[in-house]
Amino acid sequence: MAVRAGAEAPTVTGSPADRGIALDVHDLRMRYGSTDVLTGVSFTARRGEVLVLLGPNGAGKTTTIEILEGFRMRSAGRVEVLGVDPARGDERWRARLGVVLQSWRDHSRWRVRELLTHLGSFYAPYSADQIRRPWDVEELIEVVGLTEHVDKRVGQLSGGQRRRVDVAIGIVGRPEVLFLDEPTAGFDPAARREFHDLVHRLTDIDDTTILLTTHDLDEAEKLADRILILAGGRIIASGSADELSRRISVDAEVRWSRGGARFVHSTSDATAFVRELLAQHGEEIADLEVRRASLEDTYMALVHEYESGRAGSAARAFEEVAG
Amino acid sequence: MTPTVNPLFVAARAGLSRGRIELRQGFTNAETLWGYFFPSVILLVVMFFLRDSRVPGTDFSLGAQTLPSTLGMTVAFGGLVSMASTLVIEREDGTLLRAKATPNGMLGYLISKITMISGMTLVSVALLLVPGLFLFDGLTLSPGAWVTLVWVLLIGMVATMPIGAVLGSLLSNPRNMALVMLPVMGLIATSGIFYPITALPGWLQGLAQVFPIYWLGLGMRSALLPGAMAAVEIGESWRHLETLLVLGGWAAAGLVLAPVVLRRMARRESGSSVAARREKALQRVT
């Protein structure tokens, strides 16, 4: 008989989803006609991670997120969301995702509670032992801060309140992965801040993986565990805001004044420089300020570096800052 | 063991409740109420002034003969125009995309629209029929009349709603609704709703008989008018078999075509396509 004894081949242990990877994108390409929008995007997201896709307009952020949502077919590459190819995702898969859409005037006659109860009911059959679906509507309304508006019609709400309804709809099914495409576009600073608090609350309550797009650097810095910078159809850099700053420039800027004169010095080791400065001049030093490159500096440098077609280190892009 | 609920069943039930909720919302909305009452009042007034005119070759009131025809027209109008416009409006405003982002949401959405349009059609029919029975003499409401009325109503809705959904899927934005409205209006004018079709040239009669509006009017007349009134119809008969065949044919064609067209339309929906339409719509407003 041809039955082989001995060591069996090691069993492959499940899909990436089982290993704690929620999003797995490899060499994603998208082409409309003769225009390449995405030219090889690769990234992964662990479960519970907040990923921000940052990039200039037309960089392909929306296209990327829509492919992951299963709303758009890709041209090439491998994409897995919760271990499933979005192009072949069924309704069971769909029930594990949340998509925050920009509302406009849809459902304007619906009352907030009524709408959330209705949309939530679709998720009930997909309830699991670990995740009870849908979210209890009263609890959800409290989480998104709509308690006072629960009996109002959606059409009567302010822009910021409507956006909360959008978020509530996105998370009513207790998604394992949540997609938000430019969630704060057109927000005033107060509404933006409230929205950021809401996202933080979400990641605290559930171990939700979040992918959001923005072109607001401040937003990316506040929300992201990891930032992916998308330019010209590919990811040109990724990391936390801090890592990105360090990667692009080791120089920090030290400013001080002494005897009425102001000084600026650019250095790779700010701590050592300041120590020496104080040792040398002691109490003569005033107005001391150490400033590391902000995410904005980093971002501008990276995009500029990309657009001017230069490879390698972008340290030189900071020459004028250090000047 | 936890009882397993069929998600499709849940979505269908949610769709029914959505249809009921939206129907109820219509009754507290001035615009929708206007949409219910305005056409009914206009039609009743027109028929009231026609009540002393006679159907050519008979001494039957033209107003009384028109009433059942307008019931048929109402069914067709609801299935074709209301269905198409609802779909195209809700595609533009993102309602459909929300359904797409919900598990089995498209099934629920479609069932809700069928429920809502059916409900609206029934209300519109009642708003014509009930006052009409008091205003006009000669209409019969025997048990047999009810049976005919119900089957014509049902097959009429099945024949028109899928076609309406197809038309709504093909239109790119609500500003193009005239592309549906105008042909439907033309068909109403040539389908013997307000005047016996036999007065029209033969080729127009032939054309009108291809479409469901004529047969809906005929079916409703056969339900509510005395049997003798069949004499003024084409072939001097109510032609129930032909009515069934033509409306059944439209129903079959619609039910085959609608899922294909709807699926294709839904597949193209995404956040950016809704945003692009919003942009376009807002540009027109300002």
XYZ file of C-alpha atoms in Angstrom:
609
model
C 0.000 0.000 0.000
C 1.072 3.529 -0.667
C 0.212 4.877 2.720
C 3.192 6.746 3.938
C 4.144 6.375 7.523
C 6.139 8.838 9.505
C 6.109 12.570 9.740
C 3.116 14.283 8.296
C 3.476 17.584 6.561
C 2.967 20.414 9.049
C -0.597 21.633 8.796
C -0.999 25.143 7.535
C -2.629 27.036 10.339
C -5.595 28.857 8.899
C -5.949 32.063 7.002
C -4.203 35.330 7.893
C -7.383 36.358 9.714
C -6.790 33.650 12.306
C -3.330 35.001 12.929
C -4.683 38.371 13.963
C -4.379 40.094 10.590
C -7.562 41.968 9.700
C -6.473 43.587 6.443
C -3.954 42.091 4.075
C -3.247 43.948 0.850
C -0.497 42.896 -1.516
C 0.492 44.630 -4.741
C -2.970 46.092 -5.275
C -3.325 47.677 -8.683
C -6.134 49.659 -10.228
C -6.344 51.013 -13.700
C -9.181 53.050 -15.247
C -8.824 52.921 -19.001
C -5.208 53.916 -19.542
C -4.802 55.685 -16.201
C -3.085 53.843 -13.381
C -4.632 54.928 -10.106
C -2.981 52.342 -7.872
C 0.385 50.979 -8.912
C 1.121 48.370 -6.270
C -0.238 49.109 -2.817
C 0.787 46.710 -0.047
C 0.006 46.868 3.652
C -1.440 44.853 6.491
C -3.399 45.792 9.575
C -3.477 43.827 12.796
C -6.758 43.385 14.588
C -7.619 46.413 16.658
C -5.208 48.678 14.807
C -6.236 52.141 13.611
C -4.747 52.778 10.197
C -4.916 56.153 8.530
C -4.475 56.425 4.811
C -3.067 59.867 4.179
C -2.389 61.442 0.856
C -3.044 64.323 -1.508
C -6.237 64.451 -3.541
C -6.253 61.963 -6.371
C -3.657 59.739 -4.701
C -6.052 56.775 -4.740
C -7.253 56.767 -1.121
C -10.929 56.425 -1.956
C -10.254 53.827 -4.622
C -8.265 51.753 -2.126
C -10.903 51.911 0.577
C -13.708 51.111 -1.867
C -11.874 48.044 -3.106
C -11.493 46.856 0.480
C -15.180 47.546 1.157
C -16.047 45.303 -1.780
C -17.711 48.194 -3.631
C -15.182 48.312 -6.451
C -13.381 45.649 -8.456
C -9.599 45.786 -8.558
C -7.422 45.331 -11.617
C -4.787 43.158 -9.969
C -3.214 42.178 -6.691
C -4.261 40.238 -3.614
C -6.670 41.681 -1.075
C -8.024 40.026 2.041
C -10.346 41.607 4.546
C -10.933 39.327 7.544
C -9.422 36.558 5.447
C -11.906 36.996 2.592
C -11.372 38.466 -0.859
C -13.773 41.471 -0.972
C -14.571 40.708 -4.625
C -16.072 37.432 -3.438
C -17.324 38.495 -0.024
C -20.733 37.090 0.911
C -23.329 38.560 3.246
C -21.845 36.760 6.251
C -18.604 38.616 5.541
C -20.480 41.853 4.923
C -22.066 41.531 8.376
C -18.617 41.714 9.994
C -17.775 45.016 8.281
C -18.904 48.534 8.953
C -18.847 51.304 6.400
C -19.383 54.893 7.453
C -20.976 56.648 4.511
C -21.438 60.354 4.014
C -25.120 61.006 4.388
C -26.733 63.700 2.380
C -30.520 63.667 2.449
C -31.256 59.964 2.617
C -33.667 58.722 5.277
C -34.544 62.306 6.171
C -38.038 61.300 7.324
C -36.775 58.532 9.598
C -36.423 59.025 13.301
C -32.957 58.255 14.633
C -33.985 55.350 16.865
C -36.266 53.898 14.199
C -33.530 53.933 11.557
C -30.887 52.358 13.794
C -33.305 49.676 14.987
C -34.250 48.898 11.402
C -30.723 48.690 10.024
C -29.531 46.795 13.087
C -32.143 44.084 12.593
C -30.326 42.842 9.482
C -27.338 41.877 11.648
C -29.202 39.779 14.218
C -28.728 36.448 12.355
C -24.983 37.058 12.305
C -24.662 37.358 16.042
C -21.829 35.265 17.459
C -20.898 34.121 20.932
C -18.086 36.647 21.212
C -19.897 39.456 19.404
C -23.588 40.107 20.053
C -25.094 41.683 16.978
C -26.610 44.191 16.538
C -25.488 46.764 19.043
C -28.224 47.572 21.569
C -29.736 50.712 20.067
C -30.103 52.663 23.325
C -26.497 51.912 24.207
C -25.290 52.790 20.726
C -27.128 56.106 20.798
C -25.397 56.930 24.045
C -21.984 55.970 22.665
C -22.331 58.292 19.677
C -23.866 61.041 21.816
C -27.283 61.287 20.226
C -29.393 60.681 23.336
C -31.209 64.018 23.117
C -31.931 63.572 19.417
C -33.131 60.001 19.383
C -36.726 60.885 18.507
C -35.837 63.548 15.976
C -36.117 63.005 12.282
C -32.772 62.603 10.545
C -33.601 65.546 8.287
C -33.884 67.853 11.309
C -30.376 67.160 12.589
C -27.378 69.458 12.178
C -24.463 68.400 10.012
C -22.428 67.190 12.984
C -25.356 65.257 14.441
C -26.043 63.642 11.079
C -22.460 62.534 10.951
C -22.948 60.799 14.288
C -25.896 58.993 12.788
C -23.625 57.944 9.923
C -21.123 56.565 12.408
C -23.880 54.860 14.398
C -25.135 53.177 11.218
C -21.586 52.123 10.399
C -21.108 50.419 13.743
C -24.631 49.170 14.516
C -23.594 45.667 13.431
C -20.592 45.713 15.803
C -18.101 45.479 12.954
C -14.732 43.828 13.289
C -13.405 46.151 10.590
C -14.655 49.704 10.124
C -14.044 51.829 7.031
C -14.309 55.607 7.042
C -13.621 57.650 3.931
C -12.797 61.275 4.789
C -15.091 61.200 7.803
C -14.595 64.816 8.840
C -14.629 66.557 5.469
C -16.517 69.818 5.894
C -16.455 69.740 9.711
C -15.839 72.759 11.880
C -13.045 72.337 14.467
C -15.462 71.545 17.314
C -17.279 68.855 15.347
C -13.945 67.444 14.240
C -12.764 67.154 17.806
C -15.983 65.469 18.917
C -15.584 63.018 16.097
C -12.039 62.188 17.137
C -13.235 61.524 20.687
C -15.873 59.216 19.255
C -13.303 57.196 17.299
C -11.149 56.857 20.418
C -14.169 55.626 22.347
C -14.841 53.027 19.668
C -11.373 51.597 19.810
C -11.626 51.489 23.599
C -14.944 49.638 23.698
C -14.368 47.088 20.962
C -11.258 45.722 19.394
C -12.323 47.219 16.094
C -9.828 47.514 13.254
C -10.274 50.911 11.641
C -9.125 52.105 8.246
C -9.810 55.737 7.561
C -8.730 58.122 4.859
C -8.044 61.797 5.306
C -5.971 64.588 3.932
C -5.949 66.245 7.333
C -2.542 65.718 8.929
C -3.664 66.728 12.376
C -6.424 64.146 12.201
C -4.027 61.441 11.077
C -1.667 62.226 13.922
C -4.452 62.164 16.512
C -6.147 58.961 15.435
C -3.604 56.693 13.854
C -1.678 53.825 15.348
C -0.025 53.769 11.974
C -0.089 56.195 9.071
C 0.219 55.087 5.467
C 1.167 57.850 3.082
C -0.261 57.240 -0.353
C 1.051 59.244 -3.273
C 0.945 58.563 -6.978
C -0.808 55.239 -6.494
C 1.533 53.611 -4.014
C 2.444 53.790 -0.363
C 5.572 55.888 -0.072
C 5.941 55.656 3.703
C 4.298 54.096 6.718
C 4.690 54.201 10.464
C 3.470 56.112 13.497
C 3.586 59.895 13.270
C 6.684 59.768 15.433
C 8.426 57.116 13.374
C 7.697 58.998 10.182
C 9.183 62.188 11.585
C 12.295 60.357 12.692
C 12.624 58.556 9.420
C 12.559 61.635 7.314
C 14.756 63.832 9.431
C 17.028 63.223 12.325
C 17.491 66.942 12.784
C 15.659 68.918 15.418
C 15.574 72.651 15.651
C 16.798 74.374 18.822
C 15.920 78.005 19.429
C 17.077 80.165 22.309
C 17.974 83.683 23.161
C 20.994 85.042 24.951
C 21.598 88.621 25.886
C 18.663 89.829 23.769
C 19.845 88.050 20.605
C 17.911 85.093 19.185
C 19.581 81.930 17.900
C 18.531 78.938 15.866
C 20.525 75.748 15.513
C 19.775 72.540 13.719
C 21.141 69.369 15.265
C 20.774 65.620 15.130
C 21.207 65.296 18.907
C 19.170 68.013 20.517
C 19.643 66.662 24.031
C 23.433 66.784 23.885
C 23.395 70.168 22.251
C 21.124 71.674 24.905
C 23.181 70.101 27.706
C 26.306 71.711 26.344
C 24.561 74.986 25.679
C 23.405 75.231 29.275
C 26.769 74.121 30.609
C 28.482 76.805 28.633
C 26.157 79.748 29.185
C 24.088 78.678 32.158
C 21.511 81.230 33.208
C 22.134 83.486 30.225
C 19.996 81.148 28.134
C 16.337 82.074 27.834
C 13.341 81.173 25.616
C 14.673 77.662 25.013
C 12.627 75.696 22.530
C 13.315 72.318 20.883
C 11.214 71.410 17.951
C 11.247 68.123 16.097
C 9.930 68.051 12.526
C 6.127 67.915 12.668
C 4.101 65.389 10.753
C 3.278 68.176 8.359
C 6.946 68.808 7.630
C 7.473 65.095 7.176
C 4.460 64.701 4.957
C 5.308 67.669 2.765
C 8.862 66.423 2.426
C 7.805 62.901 1.529
C 5.239 63.994 -1.010
C 7.631 66.549 -2.429
C 10.369 63.961 -2.593
C 8.024 61.588 -4.334
C 6.730 64.170 -6.772
C 10.171 65.416 -7.721
C 11.076 61.816 -8.387
C 13.943 61.598 -5.972
C 14.802 58.362 -4.278
C 16.620 57.768 -1.031
C 16.845 59.957 1.993
C 14.834 63.114 2.133
C 17.008 64.675 4.772
C 18.067 67.368 2.371
C 14.469 68.481 2.069
C 14.913 69.916 5.540
C 17.874 72.086 4.698
C 15.701 75.132 4.401
C 13.953 74.363 7.669
C 17.279 74.081 9.423
C 18.622 77.206 7.682
C -28.301 24.908 20.909
C -29.073 28.369 19.628
C -31.897 28.526 17.127
C -30.569 29.443 13.704
C -32.564 32.155 12.004
C -32.428 32.383 8.254
C -30.811 35.754 7.429
C -32.879 36.046 4.244
C -36.064 35.644 6.239
C -34.891 38.300 8.677
C -34.053 40.668 5.814
C -37.433 40.065 4.165
C -39.208 40.835 7.429
C -37.099 43.970 7.882
C -37.995 44.963 4.320
C -41.712 44.583 5.029
C -41.418 46.708 8.131
C -39.388 49.302 6.244
C -42.099 49.472 3.596
C -44.754 49.941 6.286
C -42.729 52.638 8.052
C -42.140 54.583 4.841
C -45.788 54.277 3.881
C -46.784 55.632 7.295
C -44.246 58.460 6.963
C -46.016 59.442 3.747
C -49.266 60.074 5.603
C -47.655 62.717 7.800
C -45.849 64.412 4.950
C -47.590 67.259 3.144
C -45.831 66.591 -0.135
C -46.787 62.932 -0.238
C -50.367 63.647 0.829
C -50.609 66.174 -1.981
C -49.352 63.444 -4.288
C -52.175 61.194 -3.138
C -55.045 63.660 -3.193
C -54.240 66.036 -6.025
C -54.489 63.510 -8.903
C -57.535 61.838 -7.356
C -59.408 65.117 -6.983
C -58.515 66.248 -10.514
C -59.588 62.922 -11.998
C -62.841 62.854 -10.030
C -63.684 66.414 -11.085
C -62.978 65.619 -14.748
C -65.102 62.458 -14.585
C -67.849 64.327 -12.756
C -68.145 66.728 -15.674
C -68.142 63.787 -18.077
C -70.947 62.027 -16.222
C -73.670 63.420 -18.476
C -71.829 62.574 -21.678
C -72.594 59.180 -23.124
C -70.255 56.451 -24.279
C -70.734 56.509 -28.095
C -73.384 54.050 -29.186
C -74.756 53.548 -25.677
C -76.619 55.541 -23.061
C -73.989 54.735 -20.420
C -72.271 57.627 -18.625
C -68.797 58.360 -19.989
C -67.777 59.490 -16.493
C -68.803 56.148 -15.002
C -66.946 54.309 -17.763
C -63.788 56.356 -17.180
C -63.603 55.628 -13.453
C -62.483 51.970 -13.744
C -60.067 52.944 -16.529
C -58.389 55.450 -14.227
C -57.998 52.707 -11.597
C -56.024 50.711 -14.138
C -54.018 53.782 -15.024
C -53.254 54.393 -11.341
C -51.886 50.875 -10.949
C -49.678 51.299 -14.013
C -48.541 54.759 -12.975
C -47.560 53.536 -9.513
C -45.696 50.519 -10.815
C -43.883 52.309 -13.597
C -43.403 55.953 -12.593
C -43.413 55.800 -8.773
C -41.149 52.764 -8.748
C -38.720 54.280 -11.250
C -38.564 57.657 -9.543
C -38.170 56.176 -6.059
C -35.284 54.082 -7.255
C -33.505 56.857 -9.098
C -33.957 59.331 -6.226
C -32.790 56.867 -3.590
C -29.821 55.893 -5.683
C -28.804 59.526 -5.920
C -29.221 60.288 -2.216
C -27.324 57.187 -1.068
C -30.198 55.153 0.414
C -29.345 52.329 -1.944
C -25.677 52.381 -1.002
C -26.642 52.041 2.643
C -28.693 48.997 1.719
C -25.701 47.614 -0.125
C -23.476 48.088 2.921
C -25.933 46.114 5.082
C -25.989 42.290 5.025
C -28.880 41.252 2.735
C -29.790 44.918 2.666
C -30.621 44.935 -1.053
C -33.191 42.171 -0.560
C -34.742 44.110 2.302
C -34.667 47.289 0.239
C -36.453 45.738 -2.729
C -39.128 44.151 -0.550
C -39.645 47.492 1.168
C -40.131 49.258 -2.165
C -42.587 46.618 -3.368
C -44.484 46.970 -0.088
C -44.448 50.747 -0.236
C -45.474 51.089 -3.896
C -48.198 48.452 -3.448
C -49.516 50.327 -0.420
C -49.420 53.661 -2.237
C -51.203 52.127 -5.217
C -53.943 50.655 -2.998
C -54.466 54.001 -1.255
C -54.632 55.828 -4.608
C -57.080 53.258 -5.992
C -59.275 53.579 -2.896
C -59.200 57.382 -3.123
C -60.705 57.100 -6.618
C -62.957 54.098 -6.120
C -64.718 55.033 -2.890
C -65.856 58.542 -3.892
C -66.460 57.256 -7.428
C -69.013 54.708 -6.232
C -71.044 57.523 -4.687
C -70.666 59.898 -7.623
C -71.514 57.600 -10.510
C -74.390 55.273 -11.318
C -74.080 52.018 -13.197
C -70.956 50.592 -11.497
C -71.382 47.086 -10.120
C -69.606 45.775 -7.053
C -70.743 42.159 -6.959
C -68.486 39.500 -5.407
C -67.431 38.592 -8.945
C -66.459 42.209 -9.576
C -64.233 42.166 -6.494
C -62.532 38.965 -7.616
C -61.776 40.468 -11.039
C -60.651 43.741 -9.479
C -58.238 41.933 -7.175
C -56.620 39.747 -9.807
C -56.264 42.592 -12.277
C -54.754 44.713 -9.516
C -52.303 42.000 -8.501
C -51.126 41.000 -11.945
C -51.031 44.684 -12.892
C -48.632 45.422 -10.086
C -46.465 42.400 -10.891
C -46.430 43.434 -14.562
C -45.439 47.057 -13.958
C -43.241 47.226 -10.852
C -40.281 45.212 -12.209
C -40.378 47.260 -15.431
C -40.475 50.434 -13.341
C -37.459 49.172 -11.394
C -35.596 48.508 -14.645
C -36.396 52.016 -15.933
C -35.298 53.523 -12.616
C -32.014 51.613 -12.785
C -31.284 52.815 -16.295
C -31.826 56.515 -15.559
C -28.714 58.320 -14.426
C -30.409 60.989 -12.282
C -33.851 62.186 -11.142
C -33.750 65.146 -13.543
C -34.164 62.611 -16.353
C -37.482 61.293 -15.046
C -39.174 62.980 -18.006
C -37.741 60.154 -20.109
C -40.115 57.831 -18.251
C -42.966 60.276 -17.647
C -43.465 61.378 -21.237
C -43.795 57.899 -22.807
C -46.109 56.820 -19.980
C -48.259 59.914 -20.518
C -48.318 59.176 -24.241
C -49.381 55.614 -23.567
C -52.133 56.762 -21.206
C -53.448 59.058 -23.933
C -53.557 56.219 -26.448
C -54.723 53.415 -24.162
C -58.422 54.228 -24.046
C -58.380 55.508 -20.490
C -60.336 58.722 -21.010
C -62.090 57.782 -24.238
C -62.899 54.439 -25.869
C -59.825 53.157 -27.719
C -61.977 52.171 -30.707
C -62.140 55.842 -31.630
C -58.399 55.812 -32.375
C -56.750 54.853 -35.700
C -56.065 51.128 -36.047
C -52.258 51.369 -35.851
C -52.465 53.306 -32.574
C -54.863 50.707 -31.197
C -52.370 48.035 -32.133
C -49.499 49.895 -30.475
C -51.432 50.544 -27.267
C -52.279 46.862 -26.981
C -48.604 45.980 -26.718
C -48.311 47.831 -23.414
C -49.859 47.038 -20.020
C -51.811 50.271 -19.505
C -54.552 49.426 -21.994
C -55.029 45.969 -20.495
C -55.149 47.300 -16.950
C -57.879 49.747 -17.959
C -59.763 46.999 -19.771
C -59.462 44.617 -16.840
C -60.778 47.208 -14.408
C -63.672 48.050 -16.740
C -64.511 44.373 -16.964
C -64.665 44.240 -13.171
C -66.825 47.287 -12.504
C -68.958 47.859 -15.619
C -72.100 45.947 -16.608
C -71.416 43.025 -18.986
C -73.206 44.784 -21.838
C -70.520 47.474 -21.898
C -68.072 44.936 -23.380
C -69.801 45.712 -26.668
C -67.844 48.951 -27.130
C -64.459 47.265 -26.547
C -62.170 45.840 -29.227
C -63.625 42.483 -30.304
C -66.749 43.285 -28.295
C -65.321 41.275 -25.418
C -63.538 41.825 -22.089
C -60.798 39.506 -23.391
C -59.748 38.190 -19.990
C -57.467 35.557 -21.480
C -55.621 38.130 -23.570
C -55.378 40.430 -20.542
C -53.795 37.636 -18.544
C -51.412 36.760 -21.363
C -50.199 40.294 -22.062
C -49.872 41.330 -18.415
C -48.354 37.924 -17.602
C -45.880 38.438 -20.437
C -44.821 41.825 -19.066
C -44.573 40.328 -15.593
C -42.370 37.484 -16.823
C -40.165 39.809 -18.877
C -39.838 42.199 -15.950
C -39.041 39.490 -13.434
C -36.319 38.081 -15.688
C -34.849 41.461 -16.600
C -35.143 43.334 -13.297
C -32.739 41.208 -11.215
C -30.067 41.439 -13.928
C -30.403 45.205 -14.378
C -30.767 45.886 -10.644
C -27.697 43.823 -9.843
C -25.661 45.615 -12.475
C -26.846 48.973 -11.150
C -26.138 48.038 -7.522
C -22.682 46.748 -8.369
C -21.675 50.199 -9.567
C -22.728 51.927 -6.361
C -19.966 53.176 -4.114
C -19.258 56.131 -1.882
C -17.538 58.001 -4.671
C -20.318 57.427 -7.210
C -22.867 58.805 -4.738
C -20.545 61.719 -3.950
C -20.137 62.480 -7.646
C -23.911 62.568 -8.148
C -24.339 64.741 -5.077
C -21.785 67.149 -6.498
C -23.637 67.272 -9.789
C -27.022 67.753 -8.151
C -25.753 70.567 -5.925
C -24.233 72.326 -8.901
C -27.649 72.437 -10.497
C -29.287 73.864 -7.410
C -26.925 76.802 -7.040
